[in-house]
Amino acid sequence: MRKSKPWGLEWRSSSLFIVSTVGVGLFTDLFLYGLVVPVLPFLLQDRLHLEPAQIQSHVSGLLAAYAGASVLFSPLAGIIADRGSSRQLPFLIGLTALLVATLLLLLGQTVAVLAVARVLQGISAAVVWTVGMALVLDTVGPDNLGKTIGSIFGFVSIGELASPVLGGILYKQAGYAGVFALGSALLLVDFIMRLLIIEQKFAAAYTREDAREDDGVNGNDSESAEDDTAENSNPSEEDPLIAKKEEDGYKVASNHQKWIKAFPVLYCLRNPRLLTAFVLTMLQAMLLAAFDATIPTIALELYGFDSLKSGLLFIAIVVPCLVLGPISGWVVDRYGPKPAAVGGYGFLVPTLILLRLVHPGGTAKIIQFCVLLALCGLGLGVIGSPALVEASYVVQRYHKTNPEFFGTNGPYAQLYGMNSMVFSAGLTLGPLVSGSLKDKVGYGNMNLVLAAVCLVASVLSFIYVGEKPGILRKIRI
């Protein structure tokens, strides 16, 4: 008996709607992560009545709890995404965890309850980043993955950096209820979109019934993507991505261990380009988390800012990042990840060093602080997409060279699970390292350490990201 076609099948299974849903899911995750950043110091002080000396360590710990849970759960989410028949169910389960976490943050009266809420947020993040990116791959195919990731990350970065602004404003004007009312509204929109999506592999069954003579072409982007993947999985002399001379470097040895077969993306870690991409991903997250953890506290200490004014400081980072994010994505698509990675991290070196100039004072000092934060925002906008695009390029080469080993769909969900784990590790380390350094050596010296790390990242990007520079090929580095 023929099944009735679901309402809105065409637009619910369209690439635009599915990619938009994943983008909103990632936006929601980072938005709710950052929404409470400027609120946490005041929540701990006003609701939990902690001593001022305890606030920085507890803020850093609560931020790290989110990321730590995501680190532990990301590999499992990757396995689920690769082996499950549907992406939608785990996608919805992840959102349920986020809803419970939001309620606990609103009602929690102890540090332990707040910590549980952040852990649930971390679990939700592992699911949405891993399953969501796998769903994007299913929808657009590997050949369109780079530009799609760049577009999504340009949108998602708004949630990461704009949420502290809104969190501070809402806390000042409407208290905790206002902050979490906005979070709940966003969760509702996210839930509806996730509920409405129809994966293209399921939509294909209906289109084949309606138009067998067209061989399921109409509305069947998923099948086309799979065909493209299959065609591109057979390396040949005409393949522009993999020169015959370089194929041997991506060949999978036949004498690999059984656990490699169970989690094949681990084999790709032999490649220094992939390892460098993960290092850059971790550092990007550390920098974002360091700003989240220290801007509210340093603004309170130096200028006596409340949550509203602390949140408004993030505008200085958000606007430049928003402007340069899409431009950086275009550069990555056009010229590869190397220029953006080298230039972005190189630019952050002097800008972070200049944050040593931040001192107590009046309006002039506050303006100076905002200008320096804006310069850092420019650098953050540039480094938003190179790492994940580079990782995808490397794994795509392995997949195309070894289609029988990695299977038809490839190990992309596992890659995104590992990338989520690494990113979450950076979000874990960022608040802990920056908070500890700020307490022990001061805010200026903390930024000096971060600048040194960015310098190392820029050098690593020059050597390992993308194709090896000609000068290094000559001296065989």
Coordinates of C-alpha atoms in Angstrom, one line a residue:
M1 CA 0.0 0.0 0.0
R2 CA 1.4 3.4 -1.0
K3 CA 2.2 5.8 1.8
S4 CA 0.8 9.2 1.8
K5 CA 3.3 12.0 1.1
P6 CA 4.1 14.0 4.2
W7 CA 3.0 17.6 4.3
G8 CA 5.6 20.0 2.9
L9 CA 7.9 17.2 1.7
E10 CA 9.7 19.3 -0.8
W11 CA 10.7 22.2 1.4
R12 CA 11.2 20.1 4.6
S13 CA 13.7 17.9 2.8
S14 CA 15.3 20.7 0.8
S15 CA 19.0 21.4 1.3
L16 CA 18.3 24.9 2.4
F17 CA 15.9 23.9 5.2
I18 CA 18.1 21.1 6.5
V19 CA 21.3 23.2 6.5
S20 CA 19.4 26.1 8.1
T21 CA 18.1 23.7 10.8
V22 CA 21.6 22.5 11.6
G23 CA 22.8 26.1 11.6
V24 CA 20.0 27.1 14.1
G25 CA 20.9 24.1 16.2
L26 CA 24.6 25.0 16.4
F27 CA 23.6 28.7 17.0
T28 CA 21.3 27.7 19.8
D29 CA 24.0 25.6 21.5
L30 CA 26.6 28.3 21.5
F31 CA 24.0 31.0 22.2
L32 CA 22.8 29.3 25.4
Y33 CA 26.4 28.5 26.3
G34 CA 27.3 32.2 26.1
L35 CA 24.0 33.7 27.3
V36 CA 24.9 33.0 30.9
V37 CA 28.6 34.1 30.7
P38 CA 28.1 37.7 31.9
V39 CA 25.4 36.5 34.3
L40 CA 27.4 33.8 36.1
P41 CA 29.5 36.0 38.4
F42 CA 26.4 37.9 39.6
L43 CA 24.4 34.7 39.9
L44 CA 27.0 33.1 42.1
Q45 CA 27.3 36.3 44.1
D46 CA 23.6 37.3 44.5
R47 CA 21.8 33.9 44.4
L48 CA 24.4 31.6 45.9
H49 CA 26.1 34.2 48.1
L50 CA 29.7 33.1 47.3
E51 CA 32.6 35.2 48.5
P52 CA 34.2 37.5 45.9
A53 CA 37.5 35.5 46.0
Q54 CA 35.6 32.3 45.0
I55 CA 33.8 33.7 42.0
Q56 CA 36.5 33.5 39.3
S57 CA 37.3 29.8 40.1
H58 CA 33.6 28.9 40.1
V59 CA 32.9 30.7 36.9
S60 CA 35.8 28.9 35.2
G61 CA 34.7 25.6 36.6
L62 CA 31.1 26.0 35.4
L63 CA 32.3 26.9 31.9
A64 CA 34.7 24.0 31.9
A65 CA 31.9 21.5 33.1
Y66 CA 30.1 22.2 29.8
A67 CA 33.1 21.5 27.7
G68 CA 34.3 18.5 29.7
A69 CA 31.0 16.7 29.2
S70 CA 31.1 17.4 25.5
V71 CA 34.6 16.0 25.3
L72 CA 33.6 12.7 26.9
F73 CA 30.3 12.3 24.9
S74 CA 31.5 13.4 21.4
P75 CA 33.1 10.1 20.4
L76 CA 29.9 8.2 21.3
A77 CA 27.9 10.7 19.4
G78 CA 30.1 10.1 16.3
I79 CA 29.6 6.4 16.5
I80 CA 25.8 6.8 16.8
A81 CA 25.8 9.2 13.8
D82 CA 27.7 6.8 11.6
R83 CA 25.8 3.6 12.6
G84 CA 22.2 4.9 13.2
S85 CA 19.7 4.9 10.4
S86 CA 18.3 8.3 11.2
R87 CA 20.0 11.6 12.2
Q88 CA 16.8 13.2 13.4
L89 CA 16.2 11.1 16.6
P90 CA 19.5 11.8 18.3
F91 CA 19.2 15.4 17.1
L92 CA 15.9 15.7 19.1
I93 CA 17.3 13.9 22.1
G94 CA 20.2 16.3 22.3
L95 CA 17.8 19.2 22.3
T96 CA 15.8 17.6 25.2
A97 CA 19.0 17.6 27.3
L98 CA 19.5 21.2 26.5
L99 CA 15.9 22.1 27.6
V100 CA 16.4 20.3 31.0
A101 CA 19.8 22.1 31.4
T102 CA 18.1 25.5 30.8
L103 CA 15.5 24.8 33.5
L104 CA 18.1 23.8 36.0
L105 CA 20.1 27.0 35.4
L106 CA 17.0 29.0 36.0
L107 CA 15.9 27.2 39.2
G108 CA 19.2 25.9 40.6
Q109 CA 20.1 27.1 44.1
T110 CA 23.4 25.3 44.6
V111 CA 26.7 25.0 42.7
A112 CA 26.1 21.3 42.2
V113 CA 22.8 21.8 40.4
L114 CA 24.4 24.5 38.2
A115 CA 27.2 22.1 37.4
V116 CA 24.7 19.3 36.4
A117 CA 23.0 21.9 34.1
R118 CA 26.3 22.7 32.4
V119 CA 27.1 19.0 32.0
L120 CA 23.7 18.4 30.2
Q121 CA 24.5 21.4 28.0
G122 CA 27.8 19.7 27.1
I123 CA 26.1 16.5 26.2
S124 CA 23.7 18.3 24.0
A125 CA 26.5 20.1 22.3
A126 CA 28.3 16.8 21.5
V127 CA 25.1 15.6 19.8
V128 CA 24.3 18.7 17.8
W129 CA 27.8 19.3 16.5
T130 CA 28.5 15.7 15.6
V131 CA 25.1 14.5 14.3
G132 CA 24.3 18.0 12.8
M133 CA 27.5 18.1 10.7
A134 CA 26.9 14.5 9.6
L135 CA 23.4 15.6 8.5
V136 CA 24.9 18.5 6.5
L137 CA 27.3 16.1 4.7
D138 CA 24.4 13.7 3.9
T139 CA 22.6 16.7 2.4
V140 CA 25.2 18.7 0.4
G141 CA 27.8 16.0 -0.3
P142 CA 31.5 16.2 0.3
D143 CA 32.2 18.4 -2.8
N144 CA 30.0 21.3 -1.4
L145 CA 31.1 20.8 2.3
G146 CA 33.7 23.5 2.5
K147 CA 31.5 26.5 1.5
T148 CA 28.6 25.1 3.5
I149 CA 30.8 24.9 6.7
G150 CA 32.0 28.4 6.1
S151 CA 28.5 29.8 5.8
I152 CA 27.3 27.9 8.9
F153 CA 30.2 29.1 11.0
G154 CA 29.7 32.7 10.0
F155 CA 26.2 32.4 11.3
V156 CA 27.1 30.4 14.4
S157 CA 29.8 32.8 15.5
I158 CA 27.1 35.4 16.1
G159 CA 25.6 33.1 18.7
E160 CA 28.9 32.6 20.4
L161 CA 29.9 36.2 20.6
A162 CA 26.5 38.0 20.7
S163 CA 24.9 36.0 23.5
P164 CA 27.0 37.5 26.3
V165 CA 25.8 41.0 25.1
L166 CA 22.1 40.0 25.3
G167 CA 22.7 38.0 28.5
G168 CA 24.1 41.1 30.2
I169 CA 21.3 43.4 28.9
L170 CA 18.5 41.0 29.9
Y171 CA 19.9 40.3 33.3
K172 CA 20.1 44.0 34.0
Q173 CA 16.7 44.8 32.8
A174 CA 14.6 41.7 33.6
G175 CA 16.7 39.5 35.9
Y176 CA 17.2 35.8 35.6
A177 CA 13.7 35.2 34.2
G178 CA 14.4 37.5 31.2
V179 CA 17.7 35.7 30.4
F180 CA 16.1 32.3 30.4
A181 CA 12.9 33.4 28.7
L182 CA 14.9 34.3 25.7
G183 CA 16.7 30.9 25.9
S184 CA 13.4 29.1 26.1
A185 CA 12.0 30.9 23.1
L186 CA 15.1 30.0 21.0
L187 CA 14.8 26.4 22.1
L188 CA 11.2 26.3 20.9
V189 CA 12.1 27.5 17.5
D190 CA 15.0 25.0 17.3
F191 CA 12.7 22.1 18.4
I192 CA 10.1 22.9 15.8
M193 CA 12.7 23.0 13.0
R194 CA 14.3 19.8 14.1
L195 CA 10.9 18.1 14.3
L196 CA 10.0 19.3 10.8
I197 CA 13.1 18.1 8.8
I198 CA 12.8 15.1 6.6
E199 CA 16.1 13.6 5.7
Q200 CA 16.7 13.4 2.0
K201 CA 17.3 9.7 2.0
F202 CA 13.8 9.1 3.4
A203 CA 12.3 11.8 1.1
A204 CA 13.8 9.9 -1.9
A205 CA 11.4 7.0 -1.3
Y206 CA 8.4 9.3 -2.0
T207 CA 9.9 10.9 -5.0
R208 CA 10.7 7.6 -6.6
E209 CA 7.1 6.5 -6.1
D210 CA 5.8 9.8 -7.7
A211 CA 8.3 9.9 -10.6
R212 CA 10.0 6.6 -11.3
E213 CA 10.5 7.7 -14.9
D214 CA 12.8 10.5 -13.6
D215 CA 14.7 7.9 -11.6
G216 CA 14.1 9.8 -8.4
V217 CA 16.0 12.9 -9.5
N218 CA 13.4 15.6 -8.6
G219 CA 13.8 16.5 -4.9
N220 CA 16.4 13.8 -4.4
D221 CA 19.5 15.8 -3.7
S222 CA 20.7 13.1 -1.3
E223 CA 20.8 10.5 -4.1
S224 CA 22.7 12.9 -6.3
A225 CA 25.1 13.6 -3.5
E226 CA 25.7 9.9 -3.0
D227 CA 26.2 9.4 -6.8
D228 CA 28.7 12.3 -6.8
T229 CA 30.5 10.8 -3.8
A230 CA 30.7 7.4 -5.5
E231 CA 32.0 8.9 -8.7
N232 CA 34.6 10.9 -6.9
S233 CA 35.6 8.0 -4.7
N234 CA 37.4 6.4 -7.7
P235 CA 40.7 8.2 -8.1
S236 CA 41.9 8.5 -11.6
E237 CA 44.4 10.5 -13.7
E238 CA 41.8 13.2 -14.3
D239 CA 41.0 13.7 -10.6
P240 CA 42.1 17.3 -9.8
L241 CA 42.2 16.8 -6.0
I242 CA 44.6 14.0 -5.8
A243 CA 47.7 13.8 -8.0
K244 CA 48.9 10.3 -8.7
K245 CA 52.2 11.2 -7.1
E246 CA 50.5 12.0 -3.8
E247 CA 48.1 9.1 -3.6
D248 CA 50.5 6.8 -1.8
G249 CA 50.6 9.1 1.2
Y250 CA 46.8 8.6 1.6
K251 CA 46.7 4.8 1.1
V252 CA 45.6 2.8 4.1
A253 CA 47.9 -0.1 4.9
S254 CA 46.4 -3.5 4.8
N255 CA 47.9 -4.6 8.2
H256 CA 46.0 -2.2 10.4
Q257 CA 44.6 -3.2 13.8
K258 CA 40.9 -4.2 14.2
W259 CA 40.1 -1.2 16.3
I260 CA 41.1 1.0 13.4
K261 CA 38.5 -0.7 11.2
A262 CA 35.9 -0.1 13.9
F263 CA 36.8 3.6 14.1
P264 CA 38.6 4.3 10.8
V265 CA 39.0 8.0 11.1
L266 CA 41.8 7.3 13.7
Y267 CA 44.0 6.1 10.8
C268 CA 43.8 9.6 9.4
L269 CA 45.5 11.0 12.5
R270 CA 48.8 9.8 11.0
N271 CA 48.6 12.9 8.7
P272 CA 50.2 16.0 10.2
R273 CA 47.7 18.2 8.4
L274 CA 44.8 16.7 10.3
L275 CA 46.7 16.9 13.6
T276 CA 47.4 20.6 12.9
A277 CA 43.8 21.2 12.1
F278 CA 42.8 19.7 15.5
V279 CA 45.4 21.9 17.3
L280 CA 44.0 25.0 15.6
T281 CA 40.4 23.9 16.5
M282 CA 41.4 23.6 20.2
L283 CA 43.2 26.9 20.2
Q284 CA 40.2 28.7 18.6
A285 CA 37.9 27.3 21.3
M286 CA 40.4 28.2 24.0
L287 CA 40.6 31.8 22.8
L288 CA 36.8 32.1 22.7
A289 CA 36.4 30.6 26.1
A290 CA 39.2 32.8 27.5
F291 CA 37.4 36.0 26.4
D292 CA 34.1 34.6 27.8
A293 CA 35.7 33.8 31.2
T294 CA 37.8 36.9 31.7
I295 CA 36.0 39.9 30.1
P296 CA 33.2 40.1 32.7
T297 CA 35.5 39.7 35.7
I298 CA 38.2 42.1 34.4
A299 CA 35.5 44.7 33.6
L300 CA 34.1 44.3 37.1
E301 CA 37.5 44.6 38.7
L302 CA 38.9 47.5 36.7
Y303 CA 35.8 49.6 35.9
G304 CA 33.2 48.4 38.3
F305 CA 30.9 47.2 35.4
D306 CA 27.7 45.4 36.2
S307 CA 26.3 42.6 34.0
L308 CA 24.8 45.0 31.5
K309 CA 28.0 46.9 30.8
S310 CA 30.1 43.8 30.8
G311 CA 27.8 42.3 28.2
L312 CA 28.0 45.4 26.1
L313 CA 31.8 45.0 25.9
F314 CA 31.3 41.9 23.8
I315 CA 29.9 44.1 21.0
A316 CA 33.5 45.2 20.3
I317 CA 34.3 41.6 19.5
V318 CA 31.1 40.6 17.8
V319 CA 30.9 43.2 15.1
P320 CA 34.4 42.7 13.6
C321 CA 34.0 39.0 13.8
L322 CA 30.6 39.1 12.1
V323 CA 32.0 41.3 9.3
L324 CA 35.2 39.3 8.6
G325 CA 33.7 35.8 9.2
P326 CA 32.0 35.4 5.8
I327 CA 35.0 37.1 4.0
S328 CA 37.4 34.7 5.6
G329 CA 35.1 31.8 4.5
W330 CA 35.2 33.1 1.0
V331 CA 39.0 33.2 1.2
V332 CA 39.2 29.7 2.5
D333 CA 36.9 28.4 -0.4
R334 CA 38.9 30.3 -3.0
Y335 CA 42.5 30.0 -1.8
G336 CA 42.4 27.2 0.7
P337 CA 42.7 27.3 4.5
K338 CA 46.4 28.3 4.8
P339 CA 46.2 32.1 4.2
A340 CA 43.4 32.5 6.7
A341 CA 45.0 30.3 9.3
V342 CA 48.5 31.9 9.0
G343 CA 47.2 35.5 8.7
G344 CA 44.5 35.1 11.4
Y345 CA 46.7 33.7 14.2
G346 CA 49.6 35.9 13.1
F347 CA 47.4 39.0 13.5
L348 CA 46.2 37.9 17.0
V349 CA 49.8 37.9 18.3
P350 CA 50.3 41.7 18.5
T351 CA 46.6 42.4 19.4
L352 CA 46.7 40.1 22.4
I353 CA 50.0 41.6 23.5
L354 CA 48.4 45.0 23.3
L355 CA 45.8 43.9 25.9
R356 CA 48.7 44.3 28.4
L357 CA 47.9 48.0 28.2
V358 CA 44.5 47.6 29.9
H359 CA 44.5 49.4 33.2
P360 CA 41.9 51.0 35.6
G361 CA 40.7 54.4 34.5
G362 CA 37.9 56.5 33.1
T363 CA 36.3 56.8 29.7
A364 CA 39.6 56.9 27.8
K365 CA 40.8 53.6 29.3
I366 CA 37.4 51.9 28.6
I367 CA 37.5 53.1 25.0
Q368 CA 41.0 51.8 24.6
F369 CA 39.9 48.4 26.0
C370 CA 37.0 48.3 23.5
V371 CA 39.4 49.1 20.6
L372 CA 41.7 46.3 21.6
L373 CA 38.8 43.9 21.9
A374 CA 37.7 44.9 18.4
L375 CA 41.1 44.1 17.0
C376 CA 40.9 40.7 18.6
G377 CA 37.5 40.3 17.1
L378 CA 39.0 40.8 13.6
G379 CA 41.5 37.9 14.3
L380 CA 38.7 35.7 15.7
G381 CA 36.6 36.3 12.6
V382 CA 39.5 35.1 10.3
I383 CA 40.3 31.9 12.2
G384 CA 36.6 30.7 12.3
S385 CA 36.6 28.3 9.5
P386 CA 40.1 27.2 8.3
A387 CA 40.6 24.3 10.8
L388 CA 37.4 22.3 10.2
V389 CA 37.6 22.9 6.4
E390 CA 41.2 21.7 6.4
A391 CA 40.3 18.6 8.4
S392 CA 37.4 17.8 6.0
Y393 CA 39.8 18.2 3.0
V394 CA 42.3 15.7 4.5
V395 CA 39.7 13.1 5.4
Q396 CA 38.1 13.5 2.0
R397 CA 41.4 12.6 0.4
Y398 CA 41.7 9.5 2.5
H399 CA 38.1 8.6 1.6
K400 CA 38.6 9.0 -2.1
T401 CA 41.8 7.0 -2.1
N402 CA 40.4 4.2 0.0
P403 CA 36.6 4.0 -0.7
E404 CA 36.5 0.3 0.2
F405 CA 38.0 0.9 3.6
F406 CA 36.0 3.9 4.7
G407 CA 32.7 2.8 3.0
T408 CA 30.3 4.8 0.9
N409 CA 29.5 7.5 3.4
G410 CA 33.1 7.8 4.7
P411 CA 34.2 8.6 8.3
Y412 CA 32.9 12.1 8.3
A413 CA 30.6 11.7 11.3
Q414 CA 33.5 10.3 13.3
L415 CA 35.6 13.2 12.1
Y416 CA 33.0 15.7 13.4
G417 CA 32.8 13.8 16.6
M418 CA 36.5 14.1 17.1
N419 CA 36.4 17.7 16.1
S420 CA 33.6 18.4 18.6
M421 CA 35.7 16.6 21.3
V422 CA 38.8 18.7 20.5
F423 CA 36.7 22.0 20.3
S424 CA 35.1 21.1 23.6
A425 CA 38.5 20.3 25.1
G426 CA 39.5 23.9 24.1
L427 CA 36.4 25.2 25.8
T428 CA 37.4 23.3 28.9
L429 CA 41.0 24.4 29.0
G430 CA 40.3 28.0 28.0
P431 CA 38.5 29.1 31.2
L432 CA 40.7 27.0 33.4
V433 CA 44.0 28.2 31.9
S434 CA 43.0 31.8 31.4
G435 CA 41.3 32.1 34.9
S436 CA 44.4 30.5 36.6
L437 CA 46.8 32.7 34.7
K438 CA 44.8 35.8 35.4
D439 CA 44.7 35.1 39.1
K440 CA 48.5 34.2 39.3
V441 CA 50.3 36.5 36.8
G442 CA 47.7 39.1 36.0
Y443 CA 45.4 39.8 33.0
G444 CA 48.2 41.4 30.9
N445 CA 50.6 38.5 31.3
M446 CA 47.8 36.0 30.6
N447 CA 47.3 37.6 27.2
L448 CA 51.0 37.5 26.6
V449 CA 50.9 33.7 27.0
L450 CA 48.0 33.4 24.6
A451 CA 49.9 35.6 22.1
A452 CA 52.8 33.2 22.3
V453 CA 50.5 30.2 21.6
C454 CA 49.0 32.1 18.6
L455 CA 52.5 32.6 17.2
V456 CA 53.2 28.9 17.4
A457 CA 49.8 28.2 15.7
S458 CA 50.7 30.6 12.9
V459 CA 54.0 28.9 12.2
L460 CA 52.4 25.4 12.3
S461 CA 49.7 26.6 9.9
F462 CA 52.4 27.9 7.5
I463 CA 54.2 24.5 7.5
Y464 CA 51.3 22.0 7.7
V465 CA 48.0 23.5 6.7
G466 CA 47.2 22.9 3.0
E467 CA 50.0 22.1 0.6
K468 CA 53.5 22.4 1.8
P469 CA 55.1 25.7 0.7
G470 CA 57.6 25.5 -2.1
I471 CA 60.5 26.8 0.1
L472 CA 59.9 24.0 2.6
R473 CA 59.8 21.4 -0.1
K474 CA 63.2 22.4 -1.3
I475 CA 64.7 22.0 2.2
R476 CA 62.6 19.0 2.9
I477 CA 60.9 20.1 6.1

